[in-house]
Amino acid sequence: MKGTSARFTVLLGAITLGSLPGCVVEQVTRGSGRYLLPETGLEPDGEATDLGARFQWNSLGFVEYDDFSIPLVSPEGDLIAVRAGAAPKWPAILATSAAEPPAAAWFRVYEVDDEKGLRLRHELKRSWLLGRATDSRGFLVEEPLPNGERRIGRVAWETGEITWLVDEGFVDAFATISDDGTLAWSRRSLDEPAFDLFVRRGDGVGTWVLPSRWERSWIDPVLSDDGRTLFVLRRGDGTVELGWTRLTDESRFKDGISTHGISIRTTPRRVQAMLAPQVGAASPPGRSARIVFLHPDLGRLVEWSPRNDLVRPFPDGVINAAMVDEDRGVATTSESLLLTELADGTGRSPSRLPLTREPAIPRQRGGPDDGLLLFRPADGRYEVFSARLPDG
């Protein structure tokens, strides 16, 4: 397990960006919004139970990866897309003006079978970055071009063929897609530093634009599972805000966006790390729209919903999570996998029960009854597991 521990030490160092001991209360007002973080208090480990002994996880095999990208999982949970080769460089990750085409890497699609394990379906060698989302038709990729432009494509699960969804002579980046075909992404011109926010509706009603202001960029949009809500980060010079709006009509999208201050002492890499660990799992299903992200000042994973305007922290040390219902999630630290339950109000602490003594990145498979996929990194490979929480 030496490779696993080393990998998670690197991951934790990259995304755990500070910590505040003891209880924390933070309130920031932006327009009509209120941003409240509950007191977390002490967080003792859960009592010893037989939960870990009853936790079922079975190895499906190994896949090579680039020591950076987290695999993408199809909506049905039966296919995964993995990038293998040299890791992309930071200018390409951040889509800056210094970005160059990355070295060609392998993009592989694997079928996931609980009985037979992993089977390679397609592989392509291309100078792409692995994207941030999937739909039933394929997974997203992005290609920085030699002339400074960047385009967004979708690789078909069935055929491995690429369709360029956005290729219009701009720097188009940070795309996400929902299963109804709605696409959200960031765009800037080659000679401008700030990104505008674009949404192309899947129902064909058109493309909506939210312009940048004061050189603050709209980046890393997240489409909620409810089909009506969009979350997005607004990055400024050392600052970052969390924004959200509705997709019910163009006016509501443009004029109804609300932002909440997150940090006034951050960097582009720290902002990138807010959602990078949650790729494919940033807005889990639930009664209302919500987003899970790494708070750059608190150095911990949190969940926020506009429904109650309440931030709920995960247990200290959690760096990645997949929610399995409204309050419970499977989460990983640098040393173990946990079942955690988020608090239902201020002044309460999230609970944690150990599942394994080994870390792994959890992802939901299809619906809530379809179990999980776990990705355990070690020495340039992921070991892939199918997993299921015990009943009761």
Coordinates of C-alpha atoms in Angstrom, one line a residue:
M1 CA 0.0 0.0 0.0
K2 CA 3.0 2.3 -0.1
G3 CA 2.0 3.7 -3.5
T4 CA -1.6 4.3 -2.4
S5 CA -0.5 6.2 0.7
A6 CA 2.0 8.3 -1.3
R7 CA -0.6 9.1 -3.9
F8 CA -3.2 10.2 -1.4
T9 CA -0.6 12.3 0.5
V10 CA 0.0 14.2 -2.8
L11 CA -3.7 14.5 -3.4
L12 CA -4.3 15.7 0.1
G13 CA -1.5 18.2 -0.1
A14 CA -2.9 19.5 -3.4
I15 CA -6.4 20.1 -2.2
T16 CA -6.2 20.5 1.6
L17 CA -5.4 24.1 1.6
G18 CA -5.6 25.1 5.2
S19 CA -7.5 24.2 8.3
L20 CA -9.2 26.1 11.1
P21 CA -9.3 24.3 14.5
G22 CA -12.3 24.3 16.7
C23 CA -15.7 25.7 16.0
V24 CA -16.2 28.0 13.0
V25 CA -19.0 30.3 12.1
E26 CA -18.8 32.3 8.9
Q27 CA -21.5 34.6 7.3
V28 CA -21.1 36.5 4.1
T29 CA -23.8 38.5 2.4
R30 CA -24.0 39.1 -1.4
G31 CA -27.2 40.7 -2.6
S32 CA -30.2 38.7 -1.2
G33 CA -28.1 35.6 -0.3
R34 CA -26.8 34.5 3.1
Y35 CA -23.9 32.1 3.4
L36 CA -23.8 30.3 6.7
L37 CA -21.4 27.7 8.0
P38 CA -22.5 25.8 11.0
E39 CA -20.4 25.2 14.0
T40 CA -18.6 21.9 13.6
G41 CA -17.4 21.2 17.1
L42 CA -15.5 18.1 17.9
E43 CA -15.7 15.2 15.6
P44 CA -14.9 11.9 17.4
D45 CA -14.6 8.8 15.3
G46 CA -17.7 6.6 15.1
E47 CA -18.1 3.8 17.6
A48 CA -16.7 0.4 16.6
T49 CA -19.4 -1.5 14.7
D50 CA -19.5 -4.5 12.3
L51 CA -20.2 -2.1 9.4
G52 CA -16.7 -2.4 8.0
A53 CA -16.9 -6.2 8.2
R54 CA -20.2 -6.2 6.3
F55 CA -19.1 -3.7 3.7
Q56 CA -18.8 -5.5 0.4
W57 CA -16.2 -4.5 -2.1
N58 CA -14.8 -6.6 -4.9
S59 CA -11.8 -5.9 -7.1
L60 CA -12.6 -5.7 -10.8
G61 CA -9.1 -5.1 -12.1
F62 CA -6.5 -2.4 -12.7
V63 CA -6.4 0.5 -15.2
E64 CA -3.5 2.8 -16.0
Y65 CA -4.0 6.5 -15.4
D66 CA -2.0 9.8 -15.6
D67 CA -1.5 10.4 -11.9
F68 CA -3.9 13.3 -12.1
S69 CA -7.3 12.7 -13.7
I70 CA -10.2 11.0 -11.9
P71 CA -12.1 8.5 -14.2
L72 CA -15.4 9.5 -15.5
V73 CA -18.4 7.1 -15.0
S74 CA -21.3 6.7 -17.4
P75 CA -24.8 7.6 -16.0
E76 CA -25.7 3.9 -15.8
G77 CA -22.4 3.0 -14.1
D78 CA -21.5 0.3 -16.6
L79 CA -18.7 2.2 -18.4
I80 CA -15.7 4.2 -17.3
A81 CA -13.3 6.6 -19.2
V82 CA -9.7 6.9 -18.1
R83 CA -6.8 9.1 -19.3
A84 CA -3.3 7.4 -19.2
G85 CA 0.0 8.9 -20.0
A86 CA 1.8 12.1 -18.9
A87 CA -0.3 14.4 -16.7
P88 CA -1.4 17.7 -18.3
K89 CA 0.5 20.8 -17.3
W90 CA -1.1 23.6 -15.2
P91 CA -1.5 26.2 -18.0
A92 CA -3.6 23.7 -20.0
I93 CA -5.6 22.7 -16.9
L94 CA -6.4 26.3 -16.1
A95 CA -6.8 27.3 -19.8
T96 CA -4.4 30.2 -19.6
S97 CA -2.8 32.0 -22.5
A98 CA 0.4 30.0 -21.9
A99 CA -1.4 26.7 -22.5
E100 CA 0.1 24.4 -25.1
P101 CA -1.3 21.1 -26.5
P102 CA -0.6 18.4 -24.0
A103 CA 1.5 15.3 -25.0
A104 CA -0.6 12.6 -26.6
A105 CA -2.2 10.4 -24.0
W106 CA -4.3 7.2 -24.0
F107 CA -8.1 7.6 -23.6
R108 CA -9.6 4.2 -22.7
V109 CA -13.2 3.1 -22.2
Y110 CA -13.8 0.1 -20.1
E111 CA -16.9 -2.0 -19.6
V112 CA -17.7 -2.7 -16.0
D113 CA -19.0 -6.2 -15.2
D114 CA -19.4 -7.3 -11.6
E115 CA -18.8 -10.9 -12.6
K116 CA -16.2 -10.6 -15.4
G117 CA -14.4 -7.5 -14.2
L118 CA -13.1 -4.8 -16.6
R119 CA -13.1 -5.2 -20.4
L120 CA -11.4 -2.7 -22.7
R121 CA -13.9 -1.4 -25.3
H122 CA -12.0 1.5 -27.0
E123 CA -8.7 3.2 -26.8
L124 CA -7.5 6.4 -28.6
K125 CA -4.2 8.3 -28.4
R126 CA -4.9 12.0 -28.5
S127 CA -3.6 15.4 -27.2
W128 CA -6.7 15.9 -25.1
L129 CA -7.7 16.6 -21.5
L130 CA -10.3 14.4 -19.9
G131 CA -13.4 16.4 -19.4
R132 CA -15.7 17.0 -16.3
A133 CA -18.9 15.1 -17.2
T134 CA -20.6 12.3 -19.1
D135 CA -24.1 11.7 -20.5
S136 CA -25.7 8.6 -21.9
R137 CA -24.0 9.2 -25.3
G138 CA -20.4 9.7 -24.2
F139 CA -17.8 11.5 -22.1
L140 CA -16.4 15.0 -22.6
V141 CA -12.9 15.9 -23.6
E142 CA -11.1 19.2 -24.3
E143 CA -8.4 20.0 -26.8
P144 CA -6.0 22.9 -26.5
L145 CA -4.9 23.8 -30.0
P146 CA -1.5 25.1 -31.2
N147 CA -3.0 28.5 -32.1
G148 CA -4.2 29.1 -28.6
E149 CA -7.8 28.1 -29.2
R150 CA -9.5 25.3 -27.3
R151 CA -12.5 23.1 -28.3
I152 CA -14.9 20.8 -26.5
G153 CA -15.9 17.3 -27.7
R154 CA -17.8 14.2 -26.7
V155 CA -16.4 10.7 -27.3
A156 CA -19.1 8.2 -27.9
W157 CA -19.3 5.3 -25.5
E158 CA -20.4 2.9 -28.3
T159 CA -18.1 3.8 -31.1
G160 CA -15.2 5.8 -29.6
E161 CA -15.8 8.5 -32.2
I162 CA -15.4 12.2 -31.4
T163 CA -18.0 14.8 -32.0
W164 CA -16.9 18.4 -31.5
L165 CA -19.7 20.2 -29.6
V166 CA -18.0 23.6 -29.4
D167 CA -15.4 24.5 -32.0
E168 CA -15.8 28.2 -32.8
G169 CA -12.3 29.8 -32.6
F170 CA -12.3 30.8 -28.9
V171 CA -10.9 29.3 -25.7
D172 CA -13.8 27.1 -24.7
A173 CA -13.2 25.2 -21.5
F174 CA -14.4 23.6 -18.2
A175 CA -17.5 22.1 -19.9
T176 CA -20.2 20.0 -18.3
I177 CA -23.3 18.3 -19.8
S178 CA -26.5 16.8 -18.5
D179 CA -28.4 13.8 -19.9
D180 CA -30.9 16.0 -21.7
G181 CA -28.1 17.5 -23.7
T182 CA -27.8 20.8 -21.9
L183 CA -24.1 22.0 -22.2
A184 CA -22.5 24.6 -19.9
W185 CA -19.0 25.9 -20.4
S186 CA -16.7 28.9 -20.0
R187 CA -15.4 31.0 -23.0
R188 CA -12.9 33.7 -23.5
S189 CA -11.4 35.3 -26.6
L190 CA -7.7 34.7 -27.3
D191 CA -6.7 38.2 -26.2
E192 CA -8.9 38.5 -23.1
P193 CA -8.2 36.9 -19.7
A194 CA -11.8 36.6 -18.3
F195 CA -14.2 33.8 -19.1
D196 CA -17.9 34.3 -19.9
L197 CA -20.5 31.6 -19.0
F198 CA -22.3 29.9 -21.8
V199 CA -25.3 27.5 -21.6
R200 CA -26.7 25.7 -24.7
R201 CA -30.0 24.3 -23.8
G202 CA -30.7 20.6 -24.8
D203 CA -34.2 21.4 -25.8
G204 CA -33.0 23.6 -28.6
V205 CA -34.3 27.0 -27.3
G206 CA -30.9 28.5 -27.9
T207 CA -27.6 29.6 -26.2
W208 CA -27.5 31.9 -23.2
V209 CA -24.5 34.0 -22.1
L210 CA -23.6 35.5 -18.8
P211 CA -20.7 38.0 -19.5
S212 CA -17.8 38.4 -17.2
R213 CA -17.4 41.6 -15.2
W214 CA -14.5 43.4 -13.6
E215 CA -12.1 40.7 -15.1
R216 CA -13.8 38.1 -12.9
S217 CA -14.2 34.7 -14.7
W218 CA -17.1 32.4 -14.6
I219 CA -15.5 28.9 -14.4
D220 CA -16.3 25.3 -13.7
P221 CA -20.1 25.3 -14.1
V222 CA -22.0 22.4 -12.5
L223 CA -25.5 21.3 -13.7
S224 CA -27.7 20.1 -10.9
D225 CA -29.5 16.8 -11.2
D226 CA -32.9 18.6 -10.9
G227 CA -32.4 20.0 -14.5
R228 CA -33.3 23.5 -13.3
T229 CA -30.3 24.7 -11.4
L230 CA -26.7 25.7 -12.3
F231 CA -23.8 26.3 -10.0
V232 CA -20.7 28.1 -11.1
L233 CA -17.5 29.7 -9.6
R234 CA -16.5 33.3 -10.2
R235 CA -12.8 33.7 -9.9
G236 CA -11.2 37.2 -9.5
D237 CA -7.8 38.4 -8.5
G238 CA -7.2 36.4 -5.4
T239 CA -10.9 35.9 -4.8
V240 CA -13.6 33.3 -5.5
E241 CA -17.3 33.3 -5.2
L242 CA -19.9 30.5 -5.5
G243 CA -22.8 31.5 -7.8
W244 CA -26.1 29.8 -8.6
T245 CA -29.0 30.4 -10.9
R246 CA -32.0 28.7 -12.4
L247 CA -32.3 27.5 -16.0
T248 CA -36.1 27.9 -16.3
D249 CA -35.7 30.8 -18.8
E250 CA -33.1 33.1 -20.2
S251 CA -34.1 36.1 -18.0
R252 CA -34.0 34.0 -14.9
F253 CA -30.6 32.6 -15.8
K254 CA -29.0 36.0 -16.5
D255 CA -30.7 38.3 -14.1
G256 CA -31.3 35.9 -11.2
I257 CA -27.8 34.8 -10.5
S258 CA -26.7 35.1 -6.9
T259 CA -23.2 34.9 -5.6
H260 CA -21.7 34.1 -2.2
G261 CA -18.2 35.0 -1.2
I262 CA -15.9 32.1 -0.4
S263 CA -12.4 33.4 -0.2
I264 CA -10.5 36.7 -0.6
R265 CA -7.0 35.0 -0.4
T266 CA -6.9 32.3 -2.9
T267 CA -5.1 31.3 -6.1
P268 CA -6.2 29.9 -9.5
R269 CA -4.8 26.4 -8.5
R270 CA -6.8 26.5 -5.2
V271 CA -9.9 27.5 -7.1
Q272 CA -9.4 24.6 -9.5
A273 CA -9.1 22.3 -6.5
M274 CA -12.5 23.3 -5.2
L275 CA -14.4 21.1 -7.7
A276 CA -11.6 18.9 -9.2
P277 CA -11.9 16.1 -6.5
Q278 CA -15.7 15.9 -7.1
V279 CA -15.6 15.6 -10.9
G280 CA -18.7 13.6 -11.8
A281 CA -20.1 13.9 -8.3
A282 CA -20.3 17.6 -7.5
S283 CA -24.1 17.9 -7.6
P284 CA -25.7 14.7 -6.2
P285 CA -29.4 13.8 -6.6
G286 CA -31.7 14.8 -3.7
R287 CA -34.8 16.7 -2.7
S288 CA -33.3 19.9 -3.9
A289 CA -30.3 21.1 -5.8
R290 CA -27.0 21.1 -3.9
I291 CA -23.2 21.2 -4.6
V292 CA -20.3 19.5 -2.9
F293 CA -16.9 21.4 -3.0
L294 CA -13.7 21.8 -1.2
H295 CA -13.7 25.1 0.8
P296 CA -10.3 26.7 0.1
D297 CA -10.1 28.6 3.4
L298 CA -11.5 25.8 5.6
G299 CA -9.5 23.1 3.9
R300 CA -12.5 20.7 4.1
L301 CA -15.2 19.3 1.9
V302 CA -18.6 20.9 2.4
E303 CA -22.1 20.7 0.9
W304 CA -24.3 23.7 0.2
S305 CA -27.9 24.1 -1.1
P306 CA -29.7 27.3 -2.0
R307 CA -32.9 25.7 -0.5
N308 CA -31.7 26.3 3.1
D309 CA -28.6 28.4 2.5
L310 CA -26.7 26.2 4.9
V311 CA -23.2 24.8 4.4
R312 CA -22.8 21.4 5.9
P313 CA -19.2 20.3 6.5
F314 CA -17.9 16.7 6.0
P315 CA -15.7 15.2 8.7
D316 CA -12.3 16.8 9.0
G317 CA -9.8 15.2 6.6
V318 CA -12.3 14.1 4.0
I319 CA -11.0 14.9 0.5
N320 CA -13.6 13.2 -1.8
A321 CA -17.1 11.9 -1.4
A322 CA -20.1 10.4 -3.1
M323 CA -23.5 11.0 -1.6
V324 CA -25.8 7.9 -1.3
D325 CA -28.9 9.8 0.0
E326 CA -29.9 13.1 1.4
D327 CA -27.6 13.1 4.4
R328 CA -25.2 10.1 4.0
G329 CA -22.2 9.8 1.8
V330 CA -19.2 7.4 1.3
A331 CA -16.1 9.6 1.8
T332 CA -12.4 9.1 1.7
T333 CA -9.5 10.6 3.7
S334 CA -5.9 10.0 3.0
E335 CA -6.0 6.9 5.1
S336 CA -9.4 5.3 5.1
L337 CA -12.9 5.1 3.6
L338 CA -15.8 6.3 5.7
L339 CA -19.6 6.3 5.9
T340 CA -20.5 9.8 7.0
E341 CA -23.8 11.5 7.8
L342 CA -23.9 15.3 7.5
A343 CA -25.4 17.3 10.3
D344 CA -29.0 18.6 10.0
G345 CA -28.4 21.9 11.6
T346 CA -26.0 24.4 13.1
G347 CA -23.9 23.4 16.1
R348 CA -23.9 19.7 15.2
S349 CA -21.1 17.6 13.9
P350 CA -21.0 15.2 11.0
S351 CA -20.7 11.6 12.0
R352 CA -18.2 9.1 10.6
L353 CA -18.1 5.3 10.6
P354 CA -15.1 3.4 9.2
L355 CA -15.6 1.1 6.2
T356 CA -12.0 0.2 5.3
R357 CA -8.5 1.2 6.4
E358 CA -7.6 2.0 2.8
P359 CA -8.5 5.1 0.9
A360 CA -10.4 5.0 -2.4
I361 CA -12.3 7.5 -4.6
P362 CA -16.0 6.7 -4.4
R363 CA -18.5 7.2 -7.2
Q364 CA -22.2 6.4 -7.4
R365 CA -23.3 3.8 -10.0
G366 CA -26.5 4.7 -11.6
G367 CA -29.4 5.0 -9.1
P368 CA -29.2 4.8 -5.3
D369 CA -29.7 1.0 -5.3
D370 CA -27.0 0.3 -7.8
G371 CA -24.0 0.4 -5.5
L372 CA -20.7 2.2 -5.9
L373 CA -17.5 2.1 -7.9
L374 CA -14.3 2.7 -5.9
F375 CA -11.0 3.8 -7.5
R376 CA -7.9 3.1 -5.4
P377 CA -4.8 4.8 -6.8
A378 CA -1.4 3.1 -6.5
D379 CA 1.8 3.6 -8.6
G380 CA 0.2 5.0 -11.7
R381 CA -2.8 2.7 -11.7
Y382 CA -6.3 2.6 -10.3
E383 CA -7.6 -0.6 -8.8
V384 CA -11.3 -0.5 -9.5
F385 CA -13.8 -2.1 -7.1
S386 CA -17.5 -2.6 -7.1
A387 CA -19.0 -1.9 -3.7
R388 CA -22.2 -2.0 -1.8
L389 CA -23.2 -0.7 1.6
P390 CA -24.7 -3.2 3.9
D391 CA -28.4 -3.0 4.7
G392 CA -29.4 -1.5 8.0

